[in-house]
CSV table of C-alpha atoms in Angstrom, one decimal:
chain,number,residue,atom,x,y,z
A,1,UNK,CA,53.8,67.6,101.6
A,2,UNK,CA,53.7,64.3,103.2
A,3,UNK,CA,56.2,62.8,105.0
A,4,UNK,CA,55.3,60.4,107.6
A,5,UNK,CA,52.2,58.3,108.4
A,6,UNK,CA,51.0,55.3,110.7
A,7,UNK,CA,48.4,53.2,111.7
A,8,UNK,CA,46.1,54.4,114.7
A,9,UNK,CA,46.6,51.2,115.9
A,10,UNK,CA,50.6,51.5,116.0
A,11,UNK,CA,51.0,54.6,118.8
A,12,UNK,CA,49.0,56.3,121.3
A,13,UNK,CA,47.7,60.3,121.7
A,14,UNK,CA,49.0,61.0,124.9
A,15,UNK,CA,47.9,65.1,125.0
A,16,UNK,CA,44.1,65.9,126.1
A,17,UNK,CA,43.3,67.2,123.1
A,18,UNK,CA,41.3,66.5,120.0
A,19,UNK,CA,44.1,64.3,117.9
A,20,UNK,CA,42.7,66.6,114.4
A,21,UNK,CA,42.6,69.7,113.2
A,22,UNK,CA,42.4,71.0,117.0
A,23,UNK,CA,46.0,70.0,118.3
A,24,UNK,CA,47.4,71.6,115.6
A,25,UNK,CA,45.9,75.0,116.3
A,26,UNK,CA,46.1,74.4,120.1
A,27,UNK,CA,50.3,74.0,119.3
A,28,UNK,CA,50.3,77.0,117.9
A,29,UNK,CA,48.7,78.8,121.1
A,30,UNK,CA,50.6,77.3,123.6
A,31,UNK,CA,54.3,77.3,122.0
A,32,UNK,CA,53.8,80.2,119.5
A,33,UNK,CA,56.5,80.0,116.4
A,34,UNK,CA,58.1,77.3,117.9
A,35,UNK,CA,55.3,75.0,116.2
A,36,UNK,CA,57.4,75.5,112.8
A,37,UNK,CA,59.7,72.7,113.9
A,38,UNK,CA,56.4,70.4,114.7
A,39,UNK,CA,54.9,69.0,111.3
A,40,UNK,CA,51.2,69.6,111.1
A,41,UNK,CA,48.8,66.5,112.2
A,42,UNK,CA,46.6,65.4,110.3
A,43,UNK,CA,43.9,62.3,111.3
A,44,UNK,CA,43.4,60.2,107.9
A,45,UNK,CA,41.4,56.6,107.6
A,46,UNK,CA,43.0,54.5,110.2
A,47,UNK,CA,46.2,56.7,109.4
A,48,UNK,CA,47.8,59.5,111.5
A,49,UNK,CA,49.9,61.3,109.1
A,50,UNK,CA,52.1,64.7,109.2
A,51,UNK,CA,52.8,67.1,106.9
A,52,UNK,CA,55.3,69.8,106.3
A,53,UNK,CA,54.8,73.1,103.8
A,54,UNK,CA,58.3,73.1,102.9
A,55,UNK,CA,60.0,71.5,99.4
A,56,UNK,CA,63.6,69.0,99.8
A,57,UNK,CA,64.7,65.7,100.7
A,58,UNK,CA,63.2,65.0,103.9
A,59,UNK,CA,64.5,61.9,105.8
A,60,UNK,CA,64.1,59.8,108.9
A,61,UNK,CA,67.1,60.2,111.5
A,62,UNK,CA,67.4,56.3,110.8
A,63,UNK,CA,69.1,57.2,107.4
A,64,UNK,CA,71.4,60.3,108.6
A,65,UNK,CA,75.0,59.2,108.7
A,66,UNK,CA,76.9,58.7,112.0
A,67,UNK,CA,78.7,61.7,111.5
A,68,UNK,CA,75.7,63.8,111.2
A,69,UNK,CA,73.3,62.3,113.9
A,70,UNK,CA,75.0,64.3,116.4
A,71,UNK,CA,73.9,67.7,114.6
A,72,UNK,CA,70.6,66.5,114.3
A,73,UNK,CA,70.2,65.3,117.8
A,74,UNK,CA,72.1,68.5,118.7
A,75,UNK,CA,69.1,70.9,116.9
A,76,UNK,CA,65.9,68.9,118.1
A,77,UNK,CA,67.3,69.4,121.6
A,78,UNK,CA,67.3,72.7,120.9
A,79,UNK,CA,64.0,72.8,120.0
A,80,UNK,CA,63.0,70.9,123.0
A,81,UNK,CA,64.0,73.7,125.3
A,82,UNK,CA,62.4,76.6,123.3
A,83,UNK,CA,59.0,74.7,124.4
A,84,UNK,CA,60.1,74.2,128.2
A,85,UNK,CA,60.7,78.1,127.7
A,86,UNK,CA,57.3,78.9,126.2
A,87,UNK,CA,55.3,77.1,128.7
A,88,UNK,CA,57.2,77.9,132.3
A,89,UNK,CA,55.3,75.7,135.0
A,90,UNK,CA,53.5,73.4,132.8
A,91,UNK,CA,56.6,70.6,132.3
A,92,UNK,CA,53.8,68.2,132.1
A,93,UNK,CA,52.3,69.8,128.7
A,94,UNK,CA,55.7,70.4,127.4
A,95,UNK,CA,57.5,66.6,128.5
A,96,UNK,CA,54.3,65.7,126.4
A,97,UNK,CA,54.2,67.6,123.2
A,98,UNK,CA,58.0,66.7,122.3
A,99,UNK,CA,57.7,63.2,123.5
A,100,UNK,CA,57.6,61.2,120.1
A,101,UNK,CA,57.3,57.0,119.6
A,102,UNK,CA,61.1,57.3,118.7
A,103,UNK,CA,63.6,59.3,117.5
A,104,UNK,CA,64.9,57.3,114.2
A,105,UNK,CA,62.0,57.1,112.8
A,106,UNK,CA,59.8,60.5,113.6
A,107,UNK,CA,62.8,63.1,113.4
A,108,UNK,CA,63.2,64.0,110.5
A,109,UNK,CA,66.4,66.0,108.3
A,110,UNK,CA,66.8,67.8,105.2
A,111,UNK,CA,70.2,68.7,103.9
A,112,UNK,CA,70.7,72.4,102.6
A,113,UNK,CA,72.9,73.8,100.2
A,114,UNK,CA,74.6,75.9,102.5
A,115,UNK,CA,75.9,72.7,104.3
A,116,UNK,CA,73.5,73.6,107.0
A,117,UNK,CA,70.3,71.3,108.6
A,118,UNK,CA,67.1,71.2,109.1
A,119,UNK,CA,65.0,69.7,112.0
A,120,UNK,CA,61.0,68.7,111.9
A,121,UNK,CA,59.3,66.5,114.3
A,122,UNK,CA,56.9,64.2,113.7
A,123,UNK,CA,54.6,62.0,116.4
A,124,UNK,CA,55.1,64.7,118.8
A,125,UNK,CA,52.6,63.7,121.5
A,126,UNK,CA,52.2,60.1,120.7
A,127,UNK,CA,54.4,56.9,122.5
A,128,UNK,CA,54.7,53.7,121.2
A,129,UNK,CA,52.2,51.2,122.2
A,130,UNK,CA,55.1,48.5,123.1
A,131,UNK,CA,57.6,51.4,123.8
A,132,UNK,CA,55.6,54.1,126.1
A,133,UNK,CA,57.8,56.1,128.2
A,134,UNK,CA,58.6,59.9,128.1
A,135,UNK,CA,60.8,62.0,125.3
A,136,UNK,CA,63.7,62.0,126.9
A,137,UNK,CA,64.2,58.9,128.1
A,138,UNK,CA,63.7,57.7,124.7
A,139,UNK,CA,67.5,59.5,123.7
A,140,UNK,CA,70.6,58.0,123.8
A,141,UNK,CA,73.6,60.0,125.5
A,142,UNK,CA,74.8,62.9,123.1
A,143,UNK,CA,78.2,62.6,121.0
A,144,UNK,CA,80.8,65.2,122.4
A,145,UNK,CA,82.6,67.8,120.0
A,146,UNK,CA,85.8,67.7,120.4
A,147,UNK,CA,88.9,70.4,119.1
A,148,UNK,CA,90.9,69.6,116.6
A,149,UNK,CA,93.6,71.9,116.1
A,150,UNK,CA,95.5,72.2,113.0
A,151,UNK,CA,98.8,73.8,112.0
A,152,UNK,CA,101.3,73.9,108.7
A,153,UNK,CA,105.1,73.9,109.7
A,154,UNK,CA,108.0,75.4,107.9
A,155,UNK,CA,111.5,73.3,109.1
A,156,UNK,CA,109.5,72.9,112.6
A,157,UNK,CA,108.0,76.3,113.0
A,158,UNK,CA,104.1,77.1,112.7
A,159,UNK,CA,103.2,79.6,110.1
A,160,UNK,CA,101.5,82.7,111.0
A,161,UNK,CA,98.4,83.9,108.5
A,162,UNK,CA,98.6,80.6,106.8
A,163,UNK,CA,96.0,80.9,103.5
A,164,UNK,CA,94.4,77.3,103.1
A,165,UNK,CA,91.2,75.5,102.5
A,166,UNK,CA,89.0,73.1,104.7
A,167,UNK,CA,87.0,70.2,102.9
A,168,UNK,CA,84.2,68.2,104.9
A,169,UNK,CA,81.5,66.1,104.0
A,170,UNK,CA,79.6,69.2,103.9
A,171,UNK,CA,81.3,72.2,102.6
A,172,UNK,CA,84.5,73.7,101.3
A,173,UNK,CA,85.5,76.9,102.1
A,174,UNK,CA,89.2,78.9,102.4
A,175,UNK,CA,90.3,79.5,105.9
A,176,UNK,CA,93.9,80.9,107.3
A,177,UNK,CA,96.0,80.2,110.5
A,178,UNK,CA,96.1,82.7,112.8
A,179,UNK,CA,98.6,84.7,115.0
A,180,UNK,CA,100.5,81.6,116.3
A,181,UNK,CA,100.1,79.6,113.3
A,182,UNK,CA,96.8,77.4,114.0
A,183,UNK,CA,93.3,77.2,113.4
A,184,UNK,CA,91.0,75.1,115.5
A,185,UNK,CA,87.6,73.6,114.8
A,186,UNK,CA,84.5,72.1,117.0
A,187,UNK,CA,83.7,68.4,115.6
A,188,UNK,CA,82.1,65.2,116.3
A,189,UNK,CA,84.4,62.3,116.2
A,190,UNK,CA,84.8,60.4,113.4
A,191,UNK,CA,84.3,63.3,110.1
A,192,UNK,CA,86.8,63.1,107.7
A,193,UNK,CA,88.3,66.5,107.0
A,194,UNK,CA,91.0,67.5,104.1
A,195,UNK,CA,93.1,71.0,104.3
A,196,UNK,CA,95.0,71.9,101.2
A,197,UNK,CA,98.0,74.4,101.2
A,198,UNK,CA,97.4,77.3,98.8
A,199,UNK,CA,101.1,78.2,98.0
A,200,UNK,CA,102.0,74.2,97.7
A,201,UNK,CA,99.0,72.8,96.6
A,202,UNK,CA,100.0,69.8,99.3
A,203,UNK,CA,96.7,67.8,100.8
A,204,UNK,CA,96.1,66.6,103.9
A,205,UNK,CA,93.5,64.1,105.0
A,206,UNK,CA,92.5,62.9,108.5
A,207,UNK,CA,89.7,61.9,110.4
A,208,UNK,CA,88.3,63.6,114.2
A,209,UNK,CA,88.9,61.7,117.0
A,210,UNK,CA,86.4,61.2,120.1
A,211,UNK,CA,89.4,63.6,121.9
A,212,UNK,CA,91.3,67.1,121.8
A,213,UNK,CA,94.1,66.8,119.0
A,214,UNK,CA,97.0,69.0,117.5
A,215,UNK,CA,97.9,68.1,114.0
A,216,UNK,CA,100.9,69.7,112.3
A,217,UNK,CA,101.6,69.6,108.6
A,218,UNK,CA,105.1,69.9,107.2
A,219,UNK,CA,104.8,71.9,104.2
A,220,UNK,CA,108.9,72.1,103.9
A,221,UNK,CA,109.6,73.2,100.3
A,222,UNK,CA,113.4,73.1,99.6
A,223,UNK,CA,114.7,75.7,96.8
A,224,UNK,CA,117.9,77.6,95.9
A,225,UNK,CA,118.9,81.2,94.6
A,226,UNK,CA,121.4,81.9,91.8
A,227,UNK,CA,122.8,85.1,91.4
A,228,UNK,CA,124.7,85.6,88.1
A,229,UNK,CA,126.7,89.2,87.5
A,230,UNK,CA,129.1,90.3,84.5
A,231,UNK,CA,131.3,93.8,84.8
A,232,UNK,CA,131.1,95.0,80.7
A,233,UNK,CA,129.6,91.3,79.8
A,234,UNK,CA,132.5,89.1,81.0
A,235,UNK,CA,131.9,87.2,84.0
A,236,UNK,CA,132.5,88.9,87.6
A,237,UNK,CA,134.7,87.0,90.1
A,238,UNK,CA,136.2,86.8,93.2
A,239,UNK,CA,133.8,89.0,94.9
A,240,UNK,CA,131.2,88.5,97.6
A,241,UNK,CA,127.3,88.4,97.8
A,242,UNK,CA,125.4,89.4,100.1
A,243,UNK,CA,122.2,87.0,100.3
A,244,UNK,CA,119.2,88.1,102.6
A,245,UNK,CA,115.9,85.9,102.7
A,246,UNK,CA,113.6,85.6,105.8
A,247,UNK,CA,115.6,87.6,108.6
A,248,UNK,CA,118.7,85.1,107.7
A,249,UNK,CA,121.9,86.4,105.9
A,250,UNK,CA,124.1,84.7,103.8
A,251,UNK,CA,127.8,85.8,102.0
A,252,UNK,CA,128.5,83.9,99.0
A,253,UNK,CA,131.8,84.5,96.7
A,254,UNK,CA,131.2,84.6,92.8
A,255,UNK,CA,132.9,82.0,90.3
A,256,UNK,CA,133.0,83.1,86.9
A,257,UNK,CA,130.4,85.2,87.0
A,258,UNK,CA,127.7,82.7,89.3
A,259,UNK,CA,127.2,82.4,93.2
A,260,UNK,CA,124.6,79.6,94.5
A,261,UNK,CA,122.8,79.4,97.5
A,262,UNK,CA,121.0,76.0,98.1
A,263,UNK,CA,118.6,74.5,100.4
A,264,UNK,CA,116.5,77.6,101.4
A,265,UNK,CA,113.2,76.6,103.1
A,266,UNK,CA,110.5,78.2,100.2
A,267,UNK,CA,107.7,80.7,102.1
A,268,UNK,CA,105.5,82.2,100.1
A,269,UNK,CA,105.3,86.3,99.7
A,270,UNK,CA,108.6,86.8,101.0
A,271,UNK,CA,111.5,87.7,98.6
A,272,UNK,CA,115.1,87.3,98.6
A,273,UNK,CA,117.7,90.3,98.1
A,274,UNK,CA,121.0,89.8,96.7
A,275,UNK,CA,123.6,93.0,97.8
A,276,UNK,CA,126.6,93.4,95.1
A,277,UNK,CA,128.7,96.9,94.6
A,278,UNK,CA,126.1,98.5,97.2
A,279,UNK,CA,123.5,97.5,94.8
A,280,UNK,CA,120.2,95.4,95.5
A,281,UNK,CA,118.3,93.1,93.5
A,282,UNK,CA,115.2,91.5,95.0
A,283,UNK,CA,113.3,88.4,93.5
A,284,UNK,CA,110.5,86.4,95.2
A,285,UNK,CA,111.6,82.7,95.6
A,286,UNK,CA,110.0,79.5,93.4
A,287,UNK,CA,109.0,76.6,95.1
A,288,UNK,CA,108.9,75.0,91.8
A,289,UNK,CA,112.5,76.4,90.3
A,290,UNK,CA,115.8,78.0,91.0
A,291,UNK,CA,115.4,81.5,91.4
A,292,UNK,CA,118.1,83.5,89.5
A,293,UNK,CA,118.9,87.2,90.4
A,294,UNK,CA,121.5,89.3,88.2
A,295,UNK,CA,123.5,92.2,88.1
A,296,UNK,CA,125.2,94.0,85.1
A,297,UNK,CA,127.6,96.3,85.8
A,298,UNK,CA,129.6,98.5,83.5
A,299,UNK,CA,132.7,100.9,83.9
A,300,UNK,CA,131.4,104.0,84.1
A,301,UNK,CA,133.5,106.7,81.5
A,302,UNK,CA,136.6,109.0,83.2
A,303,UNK,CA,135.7,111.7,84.8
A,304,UNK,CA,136.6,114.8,83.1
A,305,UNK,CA,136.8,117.8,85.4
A,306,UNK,CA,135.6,121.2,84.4
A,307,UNK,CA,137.8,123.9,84.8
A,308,UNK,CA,137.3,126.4,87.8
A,309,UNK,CA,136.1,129.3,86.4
A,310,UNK,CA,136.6,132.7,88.2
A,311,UNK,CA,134.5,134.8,89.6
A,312,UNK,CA,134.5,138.1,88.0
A,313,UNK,CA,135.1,140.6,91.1
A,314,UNK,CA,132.0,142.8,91.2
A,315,UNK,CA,132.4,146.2,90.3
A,316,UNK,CA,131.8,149.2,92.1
A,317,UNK,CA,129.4,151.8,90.3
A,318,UNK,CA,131.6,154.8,89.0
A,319,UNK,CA,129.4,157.8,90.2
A,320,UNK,CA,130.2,161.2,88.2
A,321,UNK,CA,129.4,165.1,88.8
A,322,UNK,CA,127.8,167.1,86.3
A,323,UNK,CA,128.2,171.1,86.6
A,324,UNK,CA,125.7,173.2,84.3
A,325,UNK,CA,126.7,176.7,84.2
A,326,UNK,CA,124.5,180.2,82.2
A,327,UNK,CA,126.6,182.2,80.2
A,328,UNK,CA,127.6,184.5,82.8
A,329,UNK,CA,129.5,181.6,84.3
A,330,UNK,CA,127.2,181.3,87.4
A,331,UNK,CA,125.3,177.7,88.3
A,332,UNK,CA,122.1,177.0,87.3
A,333,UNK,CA,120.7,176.2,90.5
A,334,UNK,CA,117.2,174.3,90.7
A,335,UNK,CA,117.1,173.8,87.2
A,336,UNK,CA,115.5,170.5,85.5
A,337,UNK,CA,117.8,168.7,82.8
A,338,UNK,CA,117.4,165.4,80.7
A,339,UNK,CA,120.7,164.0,80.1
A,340,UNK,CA,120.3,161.3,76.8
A,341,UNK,CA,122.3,159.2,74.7
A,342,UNK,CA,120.8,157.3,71.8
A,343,UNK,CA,117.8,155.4,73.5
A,344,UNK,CA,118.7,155.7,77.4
A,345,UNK,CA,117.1,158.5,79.1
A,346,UNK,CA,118.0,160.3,82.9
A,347,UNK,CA,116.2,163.0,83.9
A,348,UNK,CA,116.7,164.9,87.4
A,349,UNK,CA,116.9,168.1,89.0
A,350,UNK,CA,120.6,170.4,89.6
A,351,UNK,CA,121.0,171.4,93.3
A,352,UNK,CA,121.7,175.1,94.6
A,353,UNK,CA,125.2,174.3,93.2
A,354,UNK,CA,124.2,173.7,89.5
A,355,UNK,CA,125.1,170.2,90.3
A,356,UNK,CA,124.2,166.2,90.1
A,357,UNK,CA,125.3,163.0,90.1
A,358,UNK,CA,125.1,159.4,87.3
A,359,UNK,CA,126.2,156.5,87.2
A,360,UNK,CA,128.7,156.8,84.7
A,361,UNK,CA,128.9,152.8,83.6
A,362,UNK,CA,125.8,153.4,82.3
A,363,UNK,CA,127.0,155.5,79.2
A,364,UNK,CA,129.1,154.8,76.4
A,365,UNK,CA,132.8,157.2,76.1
A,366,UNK,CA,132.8,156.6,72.1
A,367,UNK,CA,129.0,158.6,71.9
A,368,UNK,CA,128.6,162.0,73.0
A,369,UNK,CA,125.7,162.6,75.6
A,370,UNK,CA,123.2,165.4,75.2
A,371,UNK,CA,121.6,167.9,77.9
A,372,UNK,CA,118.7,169.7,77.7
A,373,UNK,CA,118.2,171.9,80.7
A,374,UNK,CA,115.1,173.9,81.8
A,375,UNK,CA,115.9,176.7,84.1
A,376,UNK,CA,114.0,177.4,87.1
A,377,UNK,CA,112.0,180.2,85.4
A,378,UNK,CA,111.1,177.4,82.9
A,379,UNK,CA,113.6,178.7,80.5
A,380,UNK,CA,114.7,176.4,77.6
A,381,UNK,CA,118.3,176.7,76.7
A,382,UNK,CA,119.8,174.9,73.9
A,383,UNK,CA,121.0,171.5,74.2
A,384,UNK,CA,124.6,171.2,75.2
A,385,UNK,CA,126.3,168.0,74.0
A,386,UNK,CA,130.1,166.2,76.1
A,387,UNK,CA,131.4,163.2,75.7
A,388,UNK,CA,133.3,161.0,78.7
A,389,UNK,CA,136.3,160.9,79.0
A,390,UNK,CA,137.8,157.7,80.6
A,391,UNK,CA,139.4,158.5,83.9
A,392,UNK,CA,137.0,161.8,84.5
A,393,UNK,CA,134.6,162.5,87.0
A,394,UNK,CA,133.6,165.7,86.7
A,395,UNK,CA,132.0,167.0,83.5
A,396,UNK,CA,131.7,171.2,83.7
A,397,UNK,CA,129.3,172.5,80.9
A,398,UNK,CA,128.4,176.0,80.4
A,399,UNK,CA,125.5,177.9,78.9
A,400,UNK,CA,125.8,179.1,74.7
A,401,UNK,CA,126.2,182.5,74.7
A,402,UNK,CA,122.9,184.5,73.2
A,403,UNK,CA,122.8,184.3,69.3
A,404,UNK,CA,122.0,188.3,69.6
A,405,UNK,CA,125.1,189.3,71.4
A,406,UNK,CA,127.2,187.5,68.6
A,407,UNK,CA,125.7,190.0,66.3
A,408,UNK,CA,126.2,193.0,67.7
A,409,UNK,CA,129.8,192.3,68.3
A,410,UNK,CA,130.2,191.3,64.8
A,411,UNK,CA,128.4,194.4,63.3
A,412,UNK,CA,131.0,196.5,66.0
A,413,UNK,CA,133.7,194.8,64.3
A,414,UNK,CA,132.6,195.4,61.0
A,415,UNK,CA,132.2,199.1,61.7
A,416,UNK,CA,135.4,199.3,63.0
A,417,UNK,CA,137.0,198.3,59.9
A,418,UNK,CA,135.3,200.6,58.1
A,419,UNK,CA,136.6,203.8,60.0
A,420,UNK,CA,140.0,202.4,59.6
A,421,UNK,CA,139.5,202.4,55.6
A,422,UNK,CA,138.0,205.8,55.9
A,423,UNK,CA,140.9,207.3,57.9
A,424,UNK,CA,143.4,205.6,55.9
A,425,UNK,CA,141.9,207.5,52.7
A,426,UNK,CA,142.2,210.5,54.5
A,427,UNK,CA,145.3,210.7,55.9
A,428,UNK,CA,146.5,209.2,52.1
A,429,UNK,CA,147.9,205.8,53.5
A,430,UNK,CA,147.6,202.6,52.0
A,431,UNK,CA,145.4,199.9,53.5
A,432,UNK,CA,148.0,197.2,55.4
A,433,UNK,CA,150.9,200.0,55.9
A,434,UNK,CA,152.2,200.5,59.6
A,435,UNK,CA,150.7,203.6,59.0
A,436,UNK,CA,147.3,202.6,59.0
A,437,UNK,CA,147.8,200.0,61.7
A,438,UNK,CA,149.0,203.0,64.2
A,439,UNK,CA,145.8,204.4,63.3
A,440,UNK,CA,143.5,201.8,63.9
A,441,UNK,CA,145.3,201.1,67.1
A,442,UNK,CA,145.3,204.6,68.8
A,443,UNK,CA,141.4,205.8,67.5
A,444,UNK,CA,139.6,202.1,68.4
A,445,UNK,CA,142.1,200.3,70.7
């Protein structure tokens, strides 16, 4: 694309090269990349004219605004160095490829989206046939930039971490204050510039000066805080609030049932807390509104004390002494037994004594308790049933006697009888006479 083009007659090839096709590709030799900021020559009919291979706006420095001619002149000075760098020792070739007829009207701009600029040169190695001289002499001195500091103040004090936002000519973007409550920019004199508050929406407009310069903002926001409290929905009074917002404390008295504090500076983010009863409430502050915190209280129901119940003393275990004795009287020693009532179960083994020891709690006095007993020649004897007694601890419990020793003893009785009838018949006395019981008594007794 096109963007420039004069009359051969207008300005004068000052490099000792071939003003076509061949300075070009000689450019690119000697400075490398750098060329992309040099717009390609090409040699038309009568007509030198340059080209560039990128699309946009492109515009003589003529046209720039004042604000922006700094920037520009700023870049192609830039660009003037990178070819000093590329060709150390030849000043000569490089003083000549950057010198240009003049700057308005062969530097050229293009705006970007970004807010950024871009540089091309065009005439590079051509002077003006009426204006020859070098490059640099051609340049007026460069603007300055100059810091502009900016601050927002709360009742006199900077803010710290302000959020805002920064409009230019060029851009908008959000920014924030930093640790001490400024933010500084680099700028040529004379660009307007607005910053808008976030939390207050407030605008401020100025233009750079050709100087350093603080500006402060006073975003002072005014508010109040309403705390409203009722004890069983009536109205509390008489008492005091405490009030803390922003490190400052306040103690306000309630009148039926309302305490105001006005005249708070607003900040944004930071909350106020209202103490009543050794309760808090905390509510961040409106810029826009009074802010109202409240409390309900209620009377809490009597306290109804349980009764102290006592402690049960613990009870000692009440340990008793079985004694299992054979029919002769003697202890089984070493025999196994199985003591049982209903479902509970104890088995153990008797000592050398025919003794051992339970827990007597463990067993009920109204049921009997049953012993089976194996003797240590793994004799079963029949089951021999006790019941407790309530202040005993010793439980003696002997052996059955055999069921065959019964039966001789009866059958001895029985015969007995018999010789007593038989000697009653003899001597001729009747059974139940004293007679008959001298008999019995001195043959049997």
């Amino acid at each position: 694309m096109e963007i420039k083009n004069v009359r051969v007659n207008e300005i004068h090839w000052s490099i000792g090269w071939n003003a076509s096709q061949e300075a070009n590709k000689r450019l690119k030799d000697k400075i490398g990349e750098t060329s992309k900021y040099f717009a390609q020559l090409k040699v038309g009919n009568a007509t030198y004219n340059w080209m560039v291979d990128t699309v946009g706006k492109w515009r003589p420095m003529g046209m720039a605004p004042d604000s922006e001619k700094g920037t520009i002149m700023e870049k192609t000075e830039q660009i003037r160095q990178e070819v000093f760098n590329k060709l150390p020792g030849d000043d000569s070739l490089a003083s000549k490829i950057c010198q240009v007829p003049n700057y308005e009207e062969y530097i050229f701009y293009k705006d970007n989206d970004d807010g950024t600029i871009d540089v091309v040169i065009t005439g590079w190695g051509f002077h003006n046939f009426k204006k020859a001289g070098p490059f640099v002499e051609t340049w007026p001195p460069r603007p300055v930039m100059h810091n502009t500091t900016i601050a927002f103040v709360i009742d006199g004090e900077r803010q710290p971490q302000r959020p805002f936002s920064i409009v230019t000519p060029k851009m908008q973007k959000p920014d924030i204050t930093d640790e001490q409550g400024v933010r500084t920019y680099k700028e040529y004199a004379g660009v307007t510039i607005t910053v808008i508050d976030d939390a207050t929406q407030r605008q401020f407009t100025f233009t750079t000066e050709d100087k350093d310069t603080e500006l402060e903002f006073d975003i002072t926001t005014k508010t109040s805080v309403t705390v409203r409290a009722t004890l069983d929905g009536e109205p509390l009074s008489g008492e005091t609030v405490g009030i803390d917002y922003d490190g400052h404390h306040y103690d306000v008295e309630l009148t039926n049932g309302e305490a105001t504090l006005p005249s708070l500076s607003f900040k944004s983010g930071i909350a106020c807390t209202a103490t009543l009863r050794n309760e808090q409430r905390s509510e961040p502050l409106s810029g826009n509104a009074a802010t109202i915190i409240t409390f309900d209280f209620t009377t809490p129901p009597p306290v109804v004390e349980e009764p102290v119940k006592e402690e049960e003393p613990v009870k000692e275990p009440v340990i008793a002494t079985l004694t299992v004795l054979n029919a002769q009287g003697q202890p089984m020693k070493n025999a196994r037994f199985c003591l049982k009532q209903g479902e509970q179960e104890l088995e153990g083994q008797l000592d050398e004594l025919g003794t051992a020891q339970f827990v007597k709690d463990g067993y009920s006095i109204e049921q009997p308790l049953k012993v089976n007993i194996t003797t240590e020649d793994q004799r079963q004897i029949e089951p021999i049933e006790f019941t407790l007694e309530e202040n005993e601890k010793d439980y003696v419990l002997e052996e059955k006697a055999p069921k065959s020793d019964l039966n001789l003893m009866s059958l001895l009785v029985f015969l007995l009888i018999l010789a007593a009838i038989a000697a009653a018949i003899i001597f001729g006395l009747k059974p139940g006479t004293e007679e008959l019981t001298k008999i019995i008594n001195k043959n049997f007794f």
